[in-house]
């Protein structure tokens, strides 16, 4: 486990700090002078992963609680991990859900009576609302996932809600829209902006299975990370005023962008048209309109946002550097994208 930061703010343990969101959350917390702890987890081995997380989280809670007088006993956990995507098989997702439940069981045993735990969980707006009616969807819309990915996110939300009720902890269930930005895992068949940038650089056609009028809300990862950091600061008060231990909050820009507009923006950045391959009809689980509008804790989203054009440019610049360097992190072929 690694730790950084000054002891004047609640310490935070970031799970999944090597991923797109987790890396940016760690940076946002460090910029705010919060002590941050991370750990490398062997996610490919659920048994070993649980052992590592149990050991490190128990150690974190013990040391953090002992030194938390300056923060009124507050400690934070930001769960930004998750290997699953829309196309992940149900059995693999169930393994991920089971591990999450096991970790919560271990946390129950490790919590001290005077610990005031705040938990952030990275959920998915696209996965949860894929089958819901009447967009734009809000926190009050009925969740209707269409695939196992969305059902897994809901199951993890429910497990964390139960944990908070039992332990007196508080949580933000962050239903995040389509994240994009520097650091996207290009080996996964997701991340439309990143995959388009890579296709531009390689000059290879990108398979697109959905219609050009498909609407999504694209949230720059740095902006999302700042919202997570702010949420951890205010979630105790928000939970008190809302009367619930687990607060559901959509993290989004509130602006829907069509697939055609995304393609147009990358074309503008690279000054040429992307090569696209249109195999045919989309998948049955595809939802055309996934606009959202957050009505819970609106102050959290009232901060300056990175313009989409700027975010695309930053993403393109990072991928171009990796491409020029011939980094092994780049996949050998362009993925078939999965739009949540």
CSV table of C-alpha atoms in Angstrom, one decimal:
chain,number,residue,atom,x,y,z
A,1,UNK,CA,0.0,0.0,0.0
A,2,UNK,CA,1.2,3.5,-0.8
A,3,UNK,CA,0.2,6.7,0.9
A,4,UNK,CA,0.7,10.4,0.2
A,5,UNK,CA,-0.6,13.8,1.5
A,6,UNK,CA,-0.9,15.9,4.6
A,7,UNK,CA,-2.9,14.7,7.6
A,8,UNK,CA,-5.3,17.7,7.7
A,9,UNK,CA,-8.0,16.1,5.5
A,10,UNK,CA,-9.8,12.7,5.8
A,11,UNK,CA,-7.6,9.9,4.5
A,12,UNK,CA,-9.0,8.2,1.4
A,13,UNK,CA,-8.3,4.7,0.1
A,14,UNK,CA,-8.7,4.5,-3.7
A,15,UNK,CA,-9.6,1.1,-5.0
A,16,UNK,CA,-8.9,0.8,-8.7
A,17,UNK,CA,-6.3,3.6,-8.8
A,18,UNK,CA,-4.7,2.1,-11.9
A,19,UNK,CA,-7.8,2.6,-14.0
A,20,UNK,CA,-9.1,5.6,-15.9
A,21,UNK,CA,-11.3,7.0,-13.1
A,22,UNK,CA,-9.3,5.8,-10.2
A,23,UNK,CA,-6.1,7.4,-11.5
A,24,UNK,CA,-7.8,10.8,-11.9
A,25,UNK,CA,-9.6,10.5,-8.5
A,26,UNK,CA,-6.2,9.9,-6.8
A,27,UNK,CA,-4.8,13.0,-8.5
A,28,UNK,CA,-7.7,15.2,-7.6
A,29,UNK,CA,-7.5,14.1,-4.0
A,30,UNK,CA,-3.7,14.7,-3.9
A,31,UNK,CA,-4.3,18.2,-5.3
A,32,UNK,CA,-6.6,18.9,-2.4
A,33,UNK,CA,-3.9,17.8,0.1
A,34,UNK,CA,-5.8,14.8,1.2
A,35,UNK,CA,-3.9,11.7,2.3
A,36,UNK,CA,-4.4,9.0,-0.4
A,37,UNK,CA,-3.7,5.3,-0.1
A,38,UNK,CA,-3.7,2.8,-3.0
A,39,UNK,CA,-2.9,-0.8,-3.6
A,40,UNK,CA,-2.2,-3.1,-6.5
A,41,UNK,CA,-4.9,-5.8,-6.6
A,42,UNK,CA,-4.7,-9.1,-8.5
A,43,UNK,CA,-8.2,-8.8,-10.0
A,44,UNK,CA,-7.6,-11.9,-12.2
A,45,UNK,CA,-7.7,-14.0,-9.0
A,46,UNK,CA,-10.8,-13.2,-6.9
A,47,UNK,CA,-9.5,-15.2,-3.9
A,48,UNK,CA,-6.1,-13.4,-3.9
A,49,UNK,CA,-7.9,-10.1,-4.6
A,50,UNK,CA,-10.0,-10.4,-1.5
A,51,UNK,CA,-7.0,-11.3,0.6
A,52,UNK,CA,-5.1,-8.2,-0.6
A,53,UNK,CA,-8.1,-5.9,-0.1
A,54,UNK,CA,-8.9,-7.3,3.3
A,55,UNK,CA,-5.4,-6.9,4.6
A,56,UNK,CA,-4.8,-3.4,3.1
A,57,UNK,CA,-8.3,-2.0,4.0
A,58,UNK,CA,-8.0,-3.4,7.6
A,59,UNK,CA,-4.6,-1.8,7.9
A,60,UNK,CA,-5.9,1.5,6.4
A,61,UNK,CA,-8.9,1.7,8.7
A,62,UNK,CA,-6.8,0.9,11.7
A,63,UNK,CA,-4.1,3.5,11.0
A,64,UNK,CA,-6.6,6.1,9.6
A,65,UNK,CA,-8.9,5.9,12.6
A,66,UNK,CA,-6.1,6.2,15.1
A,67,UNK,CA,-4.9,9.4,13.3
A,68,UNK,CA,-8.3,10.8,12.4
A,69,UNK,CA,-8.9,13.1,15.3
A,70,UNK,CA,-8.3,16.1,13.0
A,71,UNK,CA,-11.0,14.9,10.7
A,72,UNK,CA,-13.6,13.9,13.3
A,73,UNK,CA,-13.0,10.2,12.7
A,74,UNK,CA,-13.8,10.5,9.0
A,75,UNK,CA,-12.2,8.1,6.6
A,76,UNK,CA,-13.1,7.6,2.9
A,77,UNK,CA,-13.1,4.7,0.4
A,78,UNK,CA,-13.4,5.4,-3.3
A,79,UNK,CA,-14.3,2.3,-5.2
A,80,UNK,CA,-13.4,3.1,-8.8
A,81,UNK,CA,-12.6,-0.5,-9.8
A,82,UNK,CA,-14.5,-2.6,-12.3
A,83,UNK,CA,-13.3,-4.8,-15.2
A,84,UNK,CA,-16.7,-5.4,-16.6
A,85,UNK,CA,-18.2,-3.7,-19.7
A,86,UNK,CA,-21.6,-3.9,-21.4
A,87,UNK,CA,-20.5,-7.1,-23.3
A,88,UNK,CA,-19.0,-8.9,-20.3
A,89,UNK,CA,-20.6,-12.3,-19.7
A,90,UNK,CA,-22.9,-12.7,-16.7
A,91,UNK,CA,-20.8,-15.3,-14.9
A,92,UNK,CA,-17.7,-12.9,-14.9
A,93,UNK,CA,-19.8,-10.1,-13.6
A,94,UNK,CA,-21.3,-12.3,-10.9
A,95,UNK,CA,-17.7,-13.0,-9.8
A,96,UNK,CA,-17.1,-9.2,-9.5
A,97,UNK,CA,-20.3,-8.7,-7.5
A,98,UNK,CA,-19.4,-11.6,-5.2
A,99,UNK,CA,-16.0,-10.1,-4.5
A,100,UNK,CA,-17.5,-6.7,-3.8
A,101,UNK,CA,-19.9,-8.3,-1.3
A,102,UNK,CA,-17.0,-10.2,0.3
A,103,UNK,CA,-15.0,-7.0,0.7
A,104,UNK,CA,-18.0,-5.3,2.4
A,105,UNK,CA,-18.2,-8.2,4.8
A,106,UNK,CA,-14.6,-7.7,5.6
A,107,UNK,CA,-15.1,-4.0,6.1
A,108,UNK,CA,-17.9,-4.7,8.6
A,109,UNK,CA,-15.5,-6.7,10.7
A,110,UNK,CA,-12.7,-4.1,10.5
A,111,UNK,CA,-14.7,-0.9,11.2
A,112,UNK,CA,-14.1,0.7,14.6
A,113,UNK,CA,-17.0,2.1,16.7
A,114,UNK,CA,-15.7,5.7,16.2
A,115,UNK,CA,-15.0,5.4,12.5
A,116,UNK,CA,-17.1,7.7,10.2
A,117,UNK,CA,-16.8,6.0,6.9
A,118,UNK,CA,-17.8,7.6,3.6
A,119,UNK,CA,-17.8,5.4,0.5
A,120,UNK,CA,-17.9,6.4,-3.1
A,121,UNK,CA,-19.0,3.7,-5.6
A,122,UNK,CA,-18.6,4.1,-9.3
A,123,UNK,CA,-21.8,2.8,-10.9
A,124,UNK,CA,-23.1,3.3,-14.5
A,125,UNK,CA,-25.9,5.5,-15.7
A,126,UNK,CA,-25.9,3.8,-19.0
A,127,UNK,CA,-26.1,0.3,-17.5
A,128,UNK,CA,-28.7,1.2,-15.0
A,129,UNK,CA,-31.1,3.2,-17.2
A,130,UNK,CA,-30.7,1.4,-20.5
A,131,UNK,CA,-34.2,0.1,-20.5
A,132,UNK,CA,-35.8,3.0,-18.6
A,133,UNK,CA,-38.6,5.1,-20.2
A,134,UNK,CA,-38.8,8.8,-21.0
A,135,UNK,CA,-35.4,10.4,-21.2
A,136,UNK,CA,-33.8,12.5,-19.9
A,137,UNK,CA,-33.5,10.2,-16.9
A,138,UNK,CA,-33.1,11.4,-13.3
A,139,UNK,CA,-32.2,9.8,-10.0
A,140,UNK,CA,-36.0,9.3,-9.6
A,141,UNK,CA,-36.3,7.3,-12.9
A,142,UNK,CA,-36.9,3.6,-12.4
A,143,UNK,CA,-33.7,1.6,-13.2
A,144,UNK,CA,-34.3,-1.0,-16.0
A,145,UNK,CA,-31.0,-2.6,-17.0
A,146,UNK,CA,-31.1,-4.5,-20.2
A,147,UNK,CA,-27.9,-6.6,-19.8
A,148,UNK,CA,-26.0,-8.3,-17.0
A,149,UNK,CA,-23.6,-5.4,-16.7
A,150,UNK,CA,-26.3,-3.0,-15.6
A,151,UNK,CA,-27.8,-5.7,-13.3
A,152,UNK,CA,-24.4,-6.2,-11.7
A,153,UNK,CA,-24.1,-2.5,-11.0
A,154,UNK,CA,-27.5,-2.4,-9.3
A,155,UNK,CA,-26.6,-5.5,-7.2
A,156,UNK,CA,-23.5,-3.7,-6.0
A,157,UNK,CA,-25.4,-0.6,-5.2
A,158,UNK,CA,-27.9,-2.6,-3.2
A,159,UNK,CA,-25.2,-4.4,-1.3
A,160,UNK,CA,-23.5,-1.1,-0.4
A,161,UNK,CA,-26.8,0.5,0.7
A,162,UNK,CA,-27.4,-2.5,3.0
A,163,UNK,CA,-23.9,-2.1,4.4
A,164,UNK,CA,-24.4,1.6,5.1
A,165,UNK,CA,-27.7,0.9,6.9
A,166,UNK,CA,-26.1,-1.7,9.1
A,167,UNK,CA,-22.9,0.1,9.9
A,168,UNK,CA,-24.0,3.8,10.0
A,169,UNK,CA,-21.6,4.5,7.1
A,170,UNK,CA,-22.6,6.9,4.3
A,171,UNK,CA,-22.1,6.4,0.5
A,172,UNK,CA,-22.5,8.1,-2.8
A,173,UNK,CA,-23.8,5.8,-5.5
A,174,UNK,CA,-22.3,7.7,-8.5
A,175,UNK,CA,-24.2,6.7,-11.6
A,176,UNK,CA,-21.6,7.9,-14.2
A,177,UNK,CA,-22.3,8.6,-17.8
A,178,UNK,CA,-19.8,7.9,-20.6
A,179,UNK,CA,-16.4,8.8,-19.3
A,180,UNK,CA,-13.7,9.8,-21.7
A,181,UNK,CA,-10.2,11.4,-21.5
A,182,UNK,CA,-6.5,10.6,-21.3
A,183,UNK,CA,-5.8,7.2,-19.9
A,184,UNK,CA,-8.6,5.1,-21.4
A,185,UNK,CA,-7.8,1.4,-21.6
A,186,UNK,CA,-7.7,1.0,-25.4
A,187,UNK,CA,-7.6,-2.8,-25.1
A,188,UNK,CA,-11.2,-2.8,-24.0
A,189,UNK,CA,-14.0,-2.5,-26.6
A,190,UNK,CA,-15.3,0.7,-25.1
A,191,UNK,CA,-14.3,4.4,-25.0
A,192,UNK,CA,-15.7,5.8,-28.3
A,193,UNK,CA,-13.6,9.0,-28.2
A,194,UNK,CA,-10.4,7.1,-27.6
A,195,UNK,CA,-11.2,4.4,-30.2
A,196,UNK,CA,-12.0,7.0,-32.8
A,197,UNK,CA,-8.7,8.8,-32.1
A,198,UNK,CA,-6.8,5.5,-32.5
A,199,UNK,CA,-8.6,4.7,-35.7
A,200,UNK,CA,-7.6,8.1,-37.1
A,201,UNK,CA,-4.0,7.5,-36.2
A,202,UNK,CA,-3.9,4.1,-37.8
A,203,UNK,CA,-6.0,4.9,-40.7
A,204,UNK,CA,-8.0,1.7,-40.1
A,205,UNK,CA,-11.8,1.4,-40.2
A,206,UNK,CA,-13.6,1.4,-36.9
A,207,UNK,CA,-16.6,-0.9,-36.7
A,208,UNK,CA,-19.7,1.0,-35.5
A,209,UNK,CA,-22.8,-1.0,-34.6
A,210,UNK,CA,-25.1,1.8,-33.6
A,211,UNK,CA,-27.0,4.6,-35.5
A,212,UNK,CA,-25.4,8.0,-35.9
A,213,UNK,CA,-28.3,9.6,-33.9
A,214,UNK,CA,-27.4,7.6,-30.8
A,215,UNK,CA,-27.3,10.1,-27.9
A,216,UNK,CA,-25.0,9.8,-24.9
A,217,UNK,CA,-23.7,12.2,-22.2
A,218,UNK,CA,-19.9,12.4,-22.4
A,219,UNK,CA,-18.2,13.4,-19.1
A,220,UNK,CA,-14.5,14.3,-19.1
A,221,UNK,CA,-12.7,12.1,-16.6
A,222,UNK,CA,-10.9,14.9,-14.8
A,223,UNK,CA,-14.3,16.7,-14.2
A,224,UNK,CA,-15.8,13.5,-12.8
A,225,UNK,CA,-12.8,13.0,-10.5
A,226,UNK,CA,-13.2,16.5,-9.1
A,227,UNK,CA,-16.9,15.8,-8.5
A,228,UNK,CA,-15.9,12.6,-6.6
A,229,UNK,CA,-13.4,14.4,-4.4
A,230,UNK,CA,-16.0,17.1,-3.6
A,231,UNK,CA,-18.7,14.4,-2.9
A,232,UNK,CA,-16.5,12.7,-0.4
A,233,UNK,CA,-16.1,16.0,1.4
A,234,UNK,CA,-19.8,16.6,1.6
A,235,UNK,CA,-21.5,13.3,1.6
A,236,UNK,CA,-22.0,13.1,5.4
A,237,UNK,CA,-24.0,16.4,5.4
A,238,UNK,CA,-25.8,15.4,2.2
A,239,UNK,CA,-26.8,12.0,3.7
A,240,UNK,CA,-28.1,13.8,6.8
A,241,UNK,CA,-30.2,16.3,5.0
A,242,UNK,CA,-31.6,13.7,2.5
A,243,UNK,CA,-32.4,11.2,5.2
A,244,UNK,CA,-30.6,8.3,3.6
A,245,UNK,CA,-27.3,6.7,4.2
A,246,UNK,CA,-26.7,5.9,0.5
A,247,UNK,CA,-27.3,8.8,-1.8
A,248,UNK,CA,-27.9,8.1,-5.5
A,249,UNK,CA,-26.4,10.8,-7.7
A,250,UNK,CA,-26.0,11.0,-11.5
A,251,UNK,CA,-22.6,12.3,-12.5
A,252,UNK,CA,-22.9,13.9,-15.9
A,253,UNK,CA,-22.7,17.0,-18.0
A,254,UNK,CA,-26.4,17.1,-18.6
A,255,UNK,CA,-25.8,17.6,-22.3
A,256,UNK,CA,-26.6,14.9,-24.8
A,257,UNK,CA,-24.2,14.4,-27.8
A,258,UNK,CA,-24.9,12.3,-30.8
A,259,UNK,CA,-22.5,9.8,-32.3
A,260,UNK,CA,-22.4,11.9,-35.4
A,261,UNK,CA,-21.3,14.9,-33.4
A,262,UNK,CA,-18.5,12.9,-31.7
A,263,UNK,CA,-17.3,11.7,-35.0
A,264,UNK,CA,-17.4,15.2,-36.4
A,265,UNK,CA,-15.3,16.5,-33.5
A,266,UNK,CA,-12.6,13.9,-33.9
A,267,UNK,CA,-12.6,14.6,-37.6
A,268,UNK,CA,-12.0,18.3,-36.8
A,269,UNK,CA,-9.2,17.5,-34.5
A,270,UNK,CA,-7.4,15.2,-37.0
A,271,UNK,CA,-8.4,17.3,-40.0
A,272,UNK,CA,-9.7,14.3,-41.9
A,273,UNK,CA,-12.6,12.0,-41.9
A,274,UNK,CA,-12.5,8.8,-39.8
A,275,UNK,CA,-12.8,5.5,-41.7
A,276,UNK,CA,-15.9,3.7,-40.3
A,277,UNK,CA,-17.2,0.3,-41.0
A,278,UNK,CA,-20.9,-0.2,-40.6
A,279,UNK,CA,-21.6,-3.9,-40.2
A,280,UNK,CA,-25.4,-3.6,-39.9
A,281,UNK,CA,-28.1,-3.4,-37.3
A,282,UNK,CA,-27.2,-2.7,-33.7
A,283,UNK,CA,-27.4,-5.1,-30.9
A,284,UNK,CA,-30.9,-5.7,-29.2
A,285,UNK,CA,-29.6,-4.2,-26.0
A,286,UNK,CA,-28.7,-0.9,-27.6
A,287,UNK,CA,-30.6,2.2,-26.4
A,288,UNK,CA,-30.7,5.2,-28.8
A,289,UNK,CA,-31.3,8.0,-26.3
A,290,UNK,CA,-29.6,8.0,-22.9
A,291,UNK,CA,-29.8,11.6,-21.9
A,292,UNK,CA,-29.8,12.3,-18.2
A,293,UNK,CA,-30.5,15.2,-15.9
A,294,UNK,CA,-29.4,15.1,-12.3
A,295,UNK,CA,-31.9,16.5,-9.7
A,296,UNK,CA,-30.1,15.3,-6.6
A,297,UNK,CA,-27.4,17.4,-5.0
A,298,UNK,CA,-27.2,19.8,-8.0
A,299,UNK,CA,-24.5,21.9,-6.4
A,300,UNK,CA,-22.0,19.0,-7.0
A,301,UNK,CA,-22.4,19.4,-10.7
A,302,UNK,CA,-22.3,23.2,-10.7
A,303,UNK,CA,-18.6,23.6,-11.4
A,304,UNK,CA,-16.7,24.5,-14.5
A,305,UNK,CA,-16.7,21.7,-17.1
A,306,UNK,CA,-14.2,20.9,-19.7
A,307,UNK,CA,-15.6,21.7,-23.1
A,308,UNK,CA,-16.1,18.6,-25.2
A,309,UNK,CA,-13.8,19.9,-27.9
A,310,UNK,CA,-11.0,20.5,-25.4
A,311,UNK,CA,-11.4,17.1,-23.8
A,312,UNK,CA,-11.3,15.4,-27.3
A,313,UNK,CA,-8.1,17.3,-28.1
A,314,UNK,CA,-6.4,16.2,-24.8
A,315,UNK,CA,-7.4,12.6,-25.4
A,316,UNK,CA,-6.1,12.8,-29.0
A,317,UNK,CA,-2.8,14.3,-27.9
A,318,UNK,CA,-2.2,11.6,-25.3
A,319,UNK,CA,-3.0,8.8,-27.7
A,320,UNK,CA,-0.9,10.3,-30.5
A,321,UNK,CA,2.1,10.4,-28.1
A,322,UNK,CA,1.6,6.8,-27.2
A,323,UNK,CA,1.2,5.9,-30.9
A,324,UNK,CA,4.3,7.7,-31.9
A,325,UNK,CA,6.3,6.0,-29.1
A,326,UNK,CA,5.0,2.6,-30.2
A,327,UNK,CA,3.9,1.8,-26.7
A,328,UNK,CA,2.8,-1.8,-25.9
A,329,UNK,CA,-0.3,-0.4,-24.2
A,330,UNK,CA,-1.9,0.1,-27.6
A,331,UNK,CA,-3.9,-2.9,-28.9
A,332,UNK,CA,-2.9,-4.6,-32.2
A,333,UNK,CA,-6.2,-3.8,-33.8
A,334,UNK,CA,-9.1,-1.4,-33.3
A,335,UNK,CA,-11.9,-2.6,-31.1
A,336,UNK,CA,-15.5,-2.9,-32.0
A,337,UNK,CA,-16.8,-0.2,-29.7
A,338,UNK,CA,-19.4,-0.7,-27.0
A,339,UNK,CA,-21.5,2.3,-26.3
A,340,UNK,CA,-23.2,2.3,-22.9
